[in-house]
Amino acid sequence: MQRMHSLIWLVWLGLVLWIISLARNPFYLVVLWIWIAIINVYTRSTEQTIWNSAWTLWASLGIVPMSAVFNLLTTHFGDHVLFNIPGKIPLVSGIATGEALVYGLTNGLVLSVIINAFWTFNRNVPIRSLLRLIPRAFYSLAIISSIAVTFIPITIRQYQQIQEAQAVRGHRMNSARDFLAIIMPLLTSSLERAFQLAEVLTARGFHHPTFPTQSLLGQRWSYFAGLVLIFLGWQWKWVNQFLPLSAFWLGKPLFFLGLIVFCIPFWRIGKISGQSRYYAEAWHTQDWVGLFSLLITAIGIISFSFHNDPSLSYSPYPSLTLPLFNPWIGFCFTGLSMPAFLQGSPKYD
Amino acid sequence: MSHRQIERISGIFVVVASTLLGMYSFIYPFLIPNLSQSASPAAIRATESPIMFVLILGISVIGLLSEAQLGASSARMVALAGMLIAANSVLRFIEVAIPGPGGFSPIFFLIILSGYTFGAQFGFLIGALTLFVSALITGGVGPWLPSQMFTAGWVGMSAAFLAPLSKKLGWEGKNGEIGLLLFWGAVWGLLYGAIMNLWSWPFLSGSPDQYWQPGLNWQATLQRYGVFYLATSLVWDLSRSLGNVLFIGLFGKGTLRILRRFKRRFVFLVEQPISVPSKTDVNSKDKGEANAAHA
């Protein structure tokens, strides 16, 4: 099986984050955590065993009790008193409640799922594919980032060479000041290398697509208008208070209009930028299947959200209750695992 | 007003609007209960998600980067930025492998000096992209990345504002210049931590004297944040601040000298148009010189 397209993994990450923001129910978070753990282990590299590939899972699990205990000890609200911490210790002394424990537990689970989701994304999307996702409008930024990523190993090697050369000359690293003899040559050689690289870039016809040959005025006003519309749409509840009309519904349309106006210049600059691809990332049939499964998951969650499923929102306050669990919502999360199972274990990088 | 000036002003508008939006995203959770005037502010807070904060901050960073990338418009500046970011990312890589005390990080020293030497746009690029690239190589891509890029970008961008001040005071190439940069490094060491806390602090709940609660006024919010900062962040941020001072103090002068030398080689500044003398001018000049020599 081929590696899934980077865009599929990007959609996957966005979907996981969206579900976390929508459903702060500990049961759903546990189900999500388990699915991500399975994906994480399943997509491990061939050299890794199940146990050493899952170290991030164990590390992130540590956050859950930490967050729960911290909240239990520092938050003293709620009806279900578990025990009393005597004395006058600032922050800590007072009642420890079940509500605080569950709230801390939920917070810890949210953090753990977020960290695992990003770790899974980092594992499955190589750096070069991630850089290729940078839109054409950020042509210069993509090249700068590519240069930096490419030259990091060379810079590390150079650092070691300078260190060895200085050691041969009898230079000893006794204090922080002694690093001067390493950092300065490293910086100078990096900048000298930048010169050679600039010549290569010029020889290959590098130029910025919009500057200084074209006016950026229109694009800049579009960015500005987009930012203003995004702000107005986002904070429309507040803005609407000062208006004579009652149009609370206008917030979301304004926000999305702002996003479109903000993105138009990127699309225009992107069209101007010529781009040559030496390693084009192919889109396979499995990518369509992966995208389809993610879409089904998203549609499922949206439909439950539209019907205001009570199990989606949960808070232990004001009184501690057992969270509800809708098995169909739990089943919807299965779609998140499809990209991993379609792809299999990566055999690259 | 010339077209060039209008272009410049429109660029400043984008930078200011993006920065204000980014700053607003840091403080908006504090404003919601007061602004919405709801009977149940807690309910409003529950619906406001940190994901929205990341999204808005991401848009703000994109707006700033769209302007900042013009600071690297030539092949030379692109190569220079790439190399400086590579060198700085190596420093972050070393820091991740061998963690320093508290929030100590060697990356800010080069970000500040780059912004100071090459200007605001370039400074923002180095700050934001150092965090981006080093996050890629250390597996540190996460929801915290936009706020790190925004703040580190501003560390570099703001350092550029010191250059005219230093020039005005006649401190260029002198100890006063290093003193100014030391002060800036120390301030940003603390400020970086204080800003980064804000991405999680309003969403946390805990002791009433340290954590924010909906409906609090500005004074009480600041007071609680002050207590929280003193209890959880000050020591951590002080080590970052001292690290910046140490690095700028030890390596600042030498690094500035190198960066300036390369700036002269990388950036050509044509201050006056070169006028090519016409053929008649050359002839009359030659005749004049010949007459003078004859006399």
XYZ file of C-alpha atoms in Angstrom:
644
model
C 0.000 0.000 0.000
C 1.095 3.578 -0.742
C 1.402 6.276 1.875
C -1.780 8.331 2.205
C -1.717 11.814 0.699
C -0.628 14.541 3.153
C -3.909 16.383 2.614
C -5.826 13.385 3.946
C -3.776 13.490 7.140
C -4.367 17.239 7.388
C -8.131 16.695 7.090
C -7.844 13.905 9.663
C -6.072 16.221 12.126
C -8.630 18.999 11.604
C -11.480 16.538 12.153
C -9.982 15.212 15.403
C -9.487 18.755 16.739
C -13.021 19.708 15.745
C -14.475 16.627 17.519
C -12.486 17.474 20.670
C -13.857 21.021 20.644
C -17.392 19.700 20.152
C -17.510 16.742 22.533
C -15.908 17.260 25.939
C -17.470 14.065 27.212
C -14.891 11.840 28.973
C -16.384 8.674 27.433
C -16.016 9.993 23.878
C -12.561 11.302 24.675
C -11.534 7.838 25.875
C -12.907 6.253 22.677
C -11.044 8.851 20.594
C -7.852 8.280 22.579
C -8.075 4.513 21.997
C -8.589 4.959 18.234
C -5.633 7.356 17.983
C -3.520 4.939 20.035
C -4.390 2.118 17.635
C -3.524 4.324 14.618
C -0.281 5.395 16.293
C 0.824 1.830 16.931
C -0.418 0.553 13.573
C 1.522 3.182 11.592
C 4.811 2.633 13.442
C 7.950 2.218 11.360
C 9.185 -1.293 10.608
C 12.134 -1.023 13.039
C 9.905 -0.166 15.988
C 8.211 -2.664 18.278
C 4.688 -2.028 19.555
C 5.995 -1.059 22.998
C 8.681 1.410 21.999
C 6.455 2.998 19.351
C 3.813 3.729 21.977
C 6.001 5.698 24.367
C 4.211 8.952 23.508
C 0.931 7.294 24.383
C 2.244 6.408 27.829
C 3.793 9.851 28.209
C 0.552 11.579 27.256
C -1.415 9.317 29.621
C 0.674 10.768 32.434
C -0.988 14.127 31.816
C -4.411 12.756 32.804
C -3.721 11.915 36.483
C -1.492 14.998 36.791
C -4.250 17.288 35.570
C -6.863 15.513 37.746
C -4.747 15.693 40.920
C -3.741 19.312 40.261
C -7.363 20.364 39.786
C -8.473 18.323 42.804
C -5.920 20.052 45.032
C -6.343 23.601 43.759
C -10.085 23.877 42.993
C -12.371 23.808 45.967
C -15.824 24.027 44.423
C -18.577 21.417 44.259
C -21.078 19.479 46.362
C -19.454 16.046 46.415
C -16.754 16.470 49.048
C -14.197 13.679 48.893
C -11.942 14.837 51.746
C -10.713 17.968 53.455
C -7.157 19.280 53.250
C -6.442 20.846 56.643
C -4.202 23.785 57.490
C -3.610 27.104 55.802
C -1.522 26.044 52.823
C -2.116 28.653 50.109
C -3.983 27.246 47.084
C -4.186 23.713 48.504
C -6.079 23.871 51.796
C -9.834 23.371 51.578
C -12.325 20.798 50.408
C -11.403 18.391 47.601
C -14.451 17.645 45.482
C -15.511 14.989 43.003
C -16.480 17.729 40.542
C -12.937 19.120 40.552
C -11.513 15.629 40.044
C -13.743 14.884 37.037
C -13.157 18.341 35.519
C -9.369 17.878 35.838
C -9.661 14.372 34.404
C -11.573 15.681 31.367
C -9.034 18.483 30.831
C -6.194 15.954 31.017
C -7.935 13.677 28.512
C -8.421 16.604 26.096
C -4.726 17.476 26.318
C -3.702 13.859 25.923
C -5.856 13.379 22.803
C -4.543 16.641 21.252
C -0.900 15.671 21.858
C -1.443 12.174 20.466
C -3.272 13.497 17.408
C -0.392 15.858 16.572
C 2.156 13.130 17.238
C 0.331 10.772 14.875
C 0.199 13.531 12.258
C 3.949 14.225 12.650
C 4.701 10.524 12.313
C 2.668 9.996 9.155
C 3.479 13.143 7.210
C 7.150 13.535 6.216
C 8.676 17.006 6.568
C 9.034 17.434 2.802
C 5.305 16.762 2.296
C 4.448 19.172 5.083
C 6.543 21.875 3.405
C 4.857 21.110 0.083
C 1.519 21.908 1.703
C 2.608 25.548 2.048
C 0.486 27.449 -0.508
C 2.135 28.930 -3.602
C 1.479 32.451 -2.326
C 4.088 31.741 0.347
C 6.619 30.765 -2.263
C 9.521 32.515 -0.470
C 8.587 31.063 2.904
C 8.421 27.540 1.475
C 11.905 27.949 -0.040
C 13.326 29.441 3.169
C 11.859 26.580 5.215
C 13.122 23.984 2.715
C 16.611 25.504 2.811
C 16.598 25.530 6.607
C 15.386 21.923 6.902
C 17.887 20.737 4.273
C 20.840 22.498 5.860
C 20.182 21.572 9.486
C 22.109 18.234 9.267
C 24.975 20.004 7.460
C 25.044 22.729 10.123
C 25.156 20.092 12.878
C 28.039 18.354 11.064
C 29.825 21.694 10.683
C 29.358 22.362 14.414
C 31.037 19.045 15.224
C 33.877 19.695 12.766
C 34.579 23.143 14.242
C 34.468 21.663 17.743
C 37.006 18.970 16.751
C 39.237 21.485 14.953
C 39.296 23.764 17.993
C 40.020 20.791 20.267
C 42.991 19.801 18.062
C 44.294 23.374 18.433
C 44.119 22.961 22.213
C 40.943 24.955 22.791
C 39.217 23.900 26.004
C 35.570 24.418 26.853
C 35.818 25.598 30.424
C 33.230 28.368 30.442
C 30.361 29.757 28.381
C 32.751 32.315 26.870
C 34.707 29.481 25.222
C 31.732 28.787 22.965
C 32.646 31.995 21.149
C 35.368 30.074 19.283
C 32.695 27.689 17.964
C 29.670 29.895 17.421
C 31.463 32.612 15.435
C 33.059 30.281 12.839
C 29.749 28.401 12.596
C 27.861 31.612 11.874
C 30.451 32.841 9.379
C 30.547 29.556 7.482
C 26.724 29.417 7.396
C 26.561 32.915 5.924
C 29.299 32.123 3.392
C 27.269 29.099 2.362
C 24.253 31.373 1.959
C 26.216 33.282 -0.704
C 26.884 30.174 -2.730
C 23.279 29.124 -2.358
C 22.048 32.545 -3.501
C 24.125 32.166 -6.666
C 22.577 28.758 -7.292
C 19.098 30.181 -6.742
C 19.778 33.045 -9.142
C 21.211 30.661 -11.741
C 18.028 28.586 -11.498
C 15.909 31.676 -12.111
C 14.572 32.293 -8.602
C 12.625 35.483 -8.223
C 9.798 36.615 -6.017
C 6.587 36.519 -8.063
C 5.130 39.824 -6.943
C 7.896 42.029 -5.654
C 9.042 44.524 -6.815
C 7.618 44.213 -10.316
C 3.928 44.398 -9.359
C 1.884 46.617 -7.114
C 0.645 44.911 -3.980
C -1.891 47.572 -3.136
C -5.023 45.638 -4.138
C -3.878 42.512 -2.341
C -3.023 44.399 0.805
C -6.422 46.088 0.956
C -8.009 42.695 0.440
C -6.016 41.267 3.381
C -7.024 44.250 5.477
C -10.728 44.018 4.545
C -10.617 40.259 5.194
C -9.112 40.752 8.655
C -11.724 43.376 9.545
C -14.587 41.134 8.335
C -13.173 38.137 10.230
C -13.047 40.218 13.393
C -16.578 41.570 12.888
C -17.969 38.102 12.159
C -16.166 36.574 15.118
C -17.262 39.245 17.581
C -20.630 39.964 15.953
C -22.582 39.375 19.178
C -20.757 42.312 20.684
C -20.808 44.527 17.556
C -24.536 43.937 17.056
C -25.289 45.515 20.428
C -24.303 48.893 19.029
C -26.466 48.547 15.922
C -30.138 49.510 15.705
C -31.046 46.240 13.973
C -31.134 42.814 15.542
C -29.208 40.526 13.210
C -27.398 37.987 15.343
C -27.466 35.487 12.488
C -25.072 37.672 10.459
C -21.952 36.712 12.469
C -21.075 33.429 10.764
C -21.704 34.667 7.175
C -19.502 37.694 7.884
C -16.777 35.474 9.313
C -16.744 33.201 6.263
C -16.935 36.172 3.890
C -13.906 37.594 5.700
C -12.057 34.303 5.255
C -12.817 34.357 1.509
C -11.754 38.000 1.093
C -8.593 37.281 3.098
C -7.738 34.260 0.940
C -8.379 35.854 -2.490
C -4.918 37.537 -2.653
C -3.249 34.214 -1.825
C -5.097 32.579 -4.670
C -4.127 35.410 -7.042
C -0.448 35.440 -6.034
C -0.475 31.642 -6.205
C -1.634 31.809 -9.807
C 1.278 34.131 -10.700
C 3.881 31.923 -9.016
C 5.432 29.385 -11.296
C 6.161 26.143 -9.540
C 8.106 23.099 -10.628
C 7.615 19.843 -8.788
C 10.426 17.324 -8.723
C 8.638 14.991 -6.333
C 4.933 15.322 -6.965
C 2.748 13.627 -4.396
C 0.344 11.362 -6.224
C -3.346 11.044 -5.366
C -4.413 7.388 -5.379
C -7.742 5.587 -5.169
C -7.060 4.842 -1.503
C -6.938 8.611 -0.876
C -10.484 8.920 -2.228
C -11.575 6.088 0.071
C -9.829 7.741 3.034
C -11.407 11.102 2.264
C -14.812 9.472 1.883
C -14.543 7.767 5.286
C -13.516 11.041 6.956
C -16.422 12.840 5.289
C -18.872 10.179 6.510
C -17.486 10.630 10.046
C -17.844 14.424 9.804
C -21.408 14.178 8.455
C -22.338 11.747 11.231
C -21.008 14.027 13.975
C -22.607 17.113 12.374
C -26.002 15.417 12.248
C -25.802 14.462 15.949
C -24.674 17.991 16.736
C -27.624 19.506 14.799
C -30.040 17.318 16.736
C -28.470 18.636 19.967
C -27.524 15.204 21.238
C -27.296 15.685 25.038
C -24.328 13.346 25.338
C -22.055 15.669 23.325
C -21.739 18.363 25.985
C -20.808 17.411 29.501
C -19.770 19.400 32.545
C -19.425 18.096 36.114
C -20.689 21.463 37.368
C -23.022 22.460 38.995
C -23.675 18.881 40.154
C -21.711 15.756 39.381
C -23.551 13.302 37.118
C -22.510 10.335 35.023
C -21.819 11.421 31.411
C -24.237 10.081 28.805
C -22.957 7.864 26.019
C -24.496 7.405 22.602
C -22.979 4.265 21.019
C -23.708 5.575 17.501
C -21.491 8.605 18.096
C -18.789 6.295 19.406
C -19.205 4.191 16.282
C -18.777 7.305 14.084
C -15.177 7.612 15.332
C -14.336 4.362 13.522
C -14.060 6.363 10.279
C -11.028 8.174 11.703
C -9.008 4.969 11.592
C -9.512 4.360 7.859
C -6.536 6.424 6.575
C -4.185 4.447 8.807
C -5.555 1.041 7.861
C -5.552 1.920 4.175
C -1.951 3.059 4.404
C -0.380 0.451 6.657
C 3.047 0.888 8.285
C 5.183 3.628 6.700
C 8.430 2.524 5.037
C 10.054 5.904 4.506
C 12.229 8.439 6.354
C 1.437 61.144 -1.821
C 3.426 58.888 -4.120
C 2.359 55.372 -5.062
C 5.328 53.970 -3.146
C 4.212 55.726 0.038
C 0.650 54.445 -0.373
C 2.034 50.919 -0.803
C 4.096 51.358 2.332
C 1.133 52.616 4.344
C -1.091 49.768 3.123
C 1.620 47.316 4.262
C 1.678 48.949 7.703
C -2.141 48.646 7.832
C -1.911 44.887 7.223
C 0.794 44.457 9.886
C -1.110 46.530 12.450
C -4.469 44.836 11.703
C -2.915 41.346 11.886
C -1.095 42.193 15.107
C -4.210 43.679 16.716
C -6.264 40.635 15.726
C -3.570 38.354 17.173
C -3.395 40.374 20.382
C -7.166 40.443 20.625
C -7.305 36.660 20.311
C -5.079 36.485 23.412
C -7.361 38.735 25.462
C -10.831 37.984 24.074
C -11.741 35.323 26.656
C -11.471 38.031 29.321
C -13.818 40.331 27.443
C -16.633 37.928 26.616
C -18.704 38.077 29.818
C -18.605 41.859 30.016
C -19.331 42.338 26.352
C -22.177 39.888 26.007
C -23.822 41.014 29.258
C -25.182 37.553 29.799
C -26.807 36.426 33.018
C -24.719 33.296 32.849
C -21.190 34.155 31.771
C -20.005 30.651 32.587
C -22.198 29.270 29.832
C -20.637 31.645 27.298
C -17.182 30.665 28.392
C -18.038 27.009 27.954
C -19.003 27.560 24.319
C -15.864 29.550 23.501
C -13.232 27.066 22.529
C -9.423 27.324 22.506
C -9.632 25.949 18.935
C -11.126 29.289 17.799
C -8.236 31.046 19.493
C -5.742 28.924 17.529
C -7.627 29.574 14.273
C -7.738 33.354 14.714
C -4.109 33.487 15.798
C -3.194 31.340 12.781
C -4.928 33.852 10.464
C -3.075 36.680 12.168
C 0.283 34.903 11.708
C -0.539 34.287 8.020
C -1.309 38.015 7.554
C 1.980 38.971 9.191
C 3.966 36.404 7.224
C 2.485 37.638 3.942
C 4.064 41.026 4.682
C 7.225 39.676 6.261
C 8.091 37.506 3.256
C 8.670 40.697 1.277
C 11.689 41.187 3.536
C 13.259 38.230 1.730
C 12.434 39.117 -1.834
C 15.828 38.500 -3.410
C 17.663 35.198 -3.772
C 20.377 36.430 -1.395
C 17.963 37.317 1.388
C 16.105 34.009 0.936
C 19.378 32.093 1.248
C 20.471 34.216 4.202
C 17.160 33.667 6.015
C 17.310 29.922 5.329
C 20.838 29.652 6.737
C 20.146 31.760 9.831
C 17.027 29.712 10.568
C 19.001 26.482 10.093
C 21.673 27.707 12.542
C 19.033 28.816 15.040
C 17.084 25.565 14.703
C 20.274 23.653 15.495
C 20.523 25.689 18.709
C 16.905 24.735 19.543
C 17.646 21.118 18.672
C 20.570 21.152 21.126
C 18.312 22.787 23.726
C 15.674 20.031 23.304
C 18.359 17.321 23.532
C 20.125 18.900 26.542
C 17.495 21.046 28.292
C 18.813 24.143 30.020
C 17.521 25.433 33.344
C 13.859 26.552 33.321
C 12.810 28.417 30.214
C 16.377 28.998 29.043
C 16.567 28.978 25.250
C 19.466 30.047 23.031
C 17.259 30.896 20.025
C 16.149 34.405 21.002
C 19.628 35.856 20.831
C 19.920 35.322 17.069
C 16.285 36.372 16.472
C 16.866 39.691 18.267
C 20.171 40.388 16.532
C 18.757 39.483 13.081
C 15.794 41.824 13.537
C 18.085 44.562 14.821
C 20.465 44.256 11.875
C 18.210 43.395 8.931
C 14.950 45.141 9.846
C 11.439 44.392 11.057
C 10.187 42.178 8.207
C 13.297 40.024 8.243
C 13.242 39.861 12.057
C 9.666 38.585 12.032
C 10.579 35.973 9.420
C 13.523 34.668 11.440
C 11.477 34.551 14.652
C 8.371 32.889 13.244
C 10.126 30.459 10.901
C 12.709 29.399 13.495
C 9.868 28.191 15.673
C 8.125 26.565 12.673
C 11.185 24.761 11.305
C 12.471 23.674 14.709
C 8.976 22.363 15.527
C 9.146 20.268 12.348
C 12.491 18.709 13.229
C 11.722 18.131 16.899
C 8.163 16.859 16.318
C 6.811 19.910 18.129
C 3.973 20.798 15.769
C 0.927 21.440 17.934
C -1.860 23.872 18.725
C 0.649 26.020 20.598
C 2.669 26.645 17.403
C 0.732 29.719 16.077
C 1.106 31.531 19.397
C 4.823 30.640 19.540
C 5.330 31.846 15.955
C 3.380 35.054 16.599
C 5.298 35.928 19.762
C 8.757 34.902 18.519
C 8.085 36.813 15.289
C 7.328 39.890 17.312
C 10.555 39.428 19.303
C 12.452 39.799 16.010
C 10.227 42.508 14.586
C 10.367 44.699 17.684
C 14.165 44.458 17.852
C 14.262 46.418 14.596
C 12.738 49.411 16.400
C 15.931 49.674 18.477
C 18.130 50.338 15.454
C 16.974 53.962 14.834
C 17.171 54.646 18.570
C 20.705 53.345 18.746
C 21.619 55.407 15.686
C 20.061 58.535 17.155
C 21.967 58.101 20.402
C 25.194 57.476 18.498
C 25.618 54.058 20.100
C 26.203 52.056 16.918
C 29.181 49.738 17.336
C 29.626 50.855 20.942
C 28.898 49.300 24.328
C 25.678 51.314 24.620
C 24.246 49.335 21.713
C 24.934 46.037 23.475
C 23.416 47.494 26.646
C 20.249 48.312 24.718
C 20.073 44.798 23.270
C 20.743 43.264 26.705
C 17.814 45.214 28.087
C 15.613 44.111 25.173
C 16.630 40.452 25.596
C 15.885 40.588 29.318
C 12.464 42.201 28.780
C 11.430 39.743 26.045
C 12.622 36.793 28.135
C 9.938 37.651 30.687
C 7.358 38.985 28.244
C 7.494 35.872 26.043
C 6.488 33.684 28.975
C 3.837 36.148 30.146
C 2.236 36.178 26.673
C 2.510 32.433 26.138
C 0.711 31.781 29.454
C -2.316 33.608 28.095
C -3.047 30.912 25.563
C -4.096 28.574 28.364
C -4.633 30.655 31.529
C -8.192 31.912 30.866
C -9.308 28.369 30.012
C -7.933 26.873 33.239
C -9.856 26.707 36.461
C -8.384 26.612 39.936
C -7.811 28.638 43.057
C -9.822 31.896 43.022
C -6.778 34.011 43.851
C -4.777 32.729 40.861
C -7.243 31.876 38.117
C -9.547 34.001 36.081
C -13.288 33.821 36.485
C -15.898 35.300 34.165
C -17.105 38.734 35.142
C -13.908 39.932 36.823
C -12.861 43.525 36.259
C -9.493 44.524 34.799
C -7.785 45.275 38.081
C -8.778 41.946 39.626
C -7.831 40.062 36.444
C -4.394 41.680 36.413
C -3.938 41.038 40.113
C -4.815 37.344 39.740
C -2.618 37.002 36.702
C 0.198 38.628 38.663
C -0.176 36.077 41.472
C -0.383 33.205 38.955
C 2.674 34.503 37.120
C 4.704 34.879 40.309
C 3.721 31.407 41.506
C 4.166 29.444 38.295
C 6.206 31.317 35.690
C 8.554 33.909 37.120
C 11.442 31.579 37.960
C 11.022 29.774 34.630
C 10.969 33.026 32.643
C 13.807 34.573 34.634
C 16.117 31.818 33.444
C 15.104 32.596 29.847
C 15.699 36.267 30.458
C 19.109 35.625 32.043
C 19.949 33.252 29.187
C 19.217 36.018 26.668
C 21.380 38.446 28.644
C 24.194 35.894 28.866
C 24.132 35.098 25.142
C 23.879 38.726 23.996
C 26.545 39.764 26.511
C 28.999 37.067 25.470
C 28.367 36.732 21.743
C 26.427 39.889 20.854
C 29.295 42.106 19.797
C 30.990 39.483 17.612
C 27.721 38.324 16.060
C 26.660 41.887 15.256
C 30.017 42.515 13.578
C 29.583 39.405 11.398
C 25.946 40.161 10.548
C 26.831 43.739 9.557
C 29.700 42.584 7.395
C 27.405 40.204 5.571
C 24.657 42.789 5.377
C 26.980 44.996 3.342
C 27.569 42.063 1.010
C 23.953 40.887 0.861
C 22.024 44.125 0.665
C 22.896 46.736 -1.928
C 21.576 50.169 -1.068
C 21.595 52.686 -3.908
C 21.289 56.042 -2.204
C 21.708 58.272 -5.276
C 20.965 57.412 -8.855
C 24.160 56.982 -10.828
C 24.127 59.519 -13.665
C 26.006 58.430 -16.724
C 27.696 61.499 -18.268
C 26.587 62.202 -21.805
C 29.059 62.292 -24.691
C 29.039 66.137 -24.855
C 29.703 66.369 -21.088
C 32.649 64.031 -21.435
C 34.028 66.008 -24.391
C 33.669 69.403 -22.674
C 35.228 67.956 -19.467
C 38.127 66.544 -21.462
C 38.575 69.874 -23.195
C 38.523 71.740 -19.870
C 41.103 69.368 -18.376
C 43.238 69.726 -21.460
C 43.032 73.556 -21.296
C 43.890 73.510 -17.589
C 46.878 71.265 -18.252
C 47.890 73.501 -21.115
C 47.687 76.583 -18.894
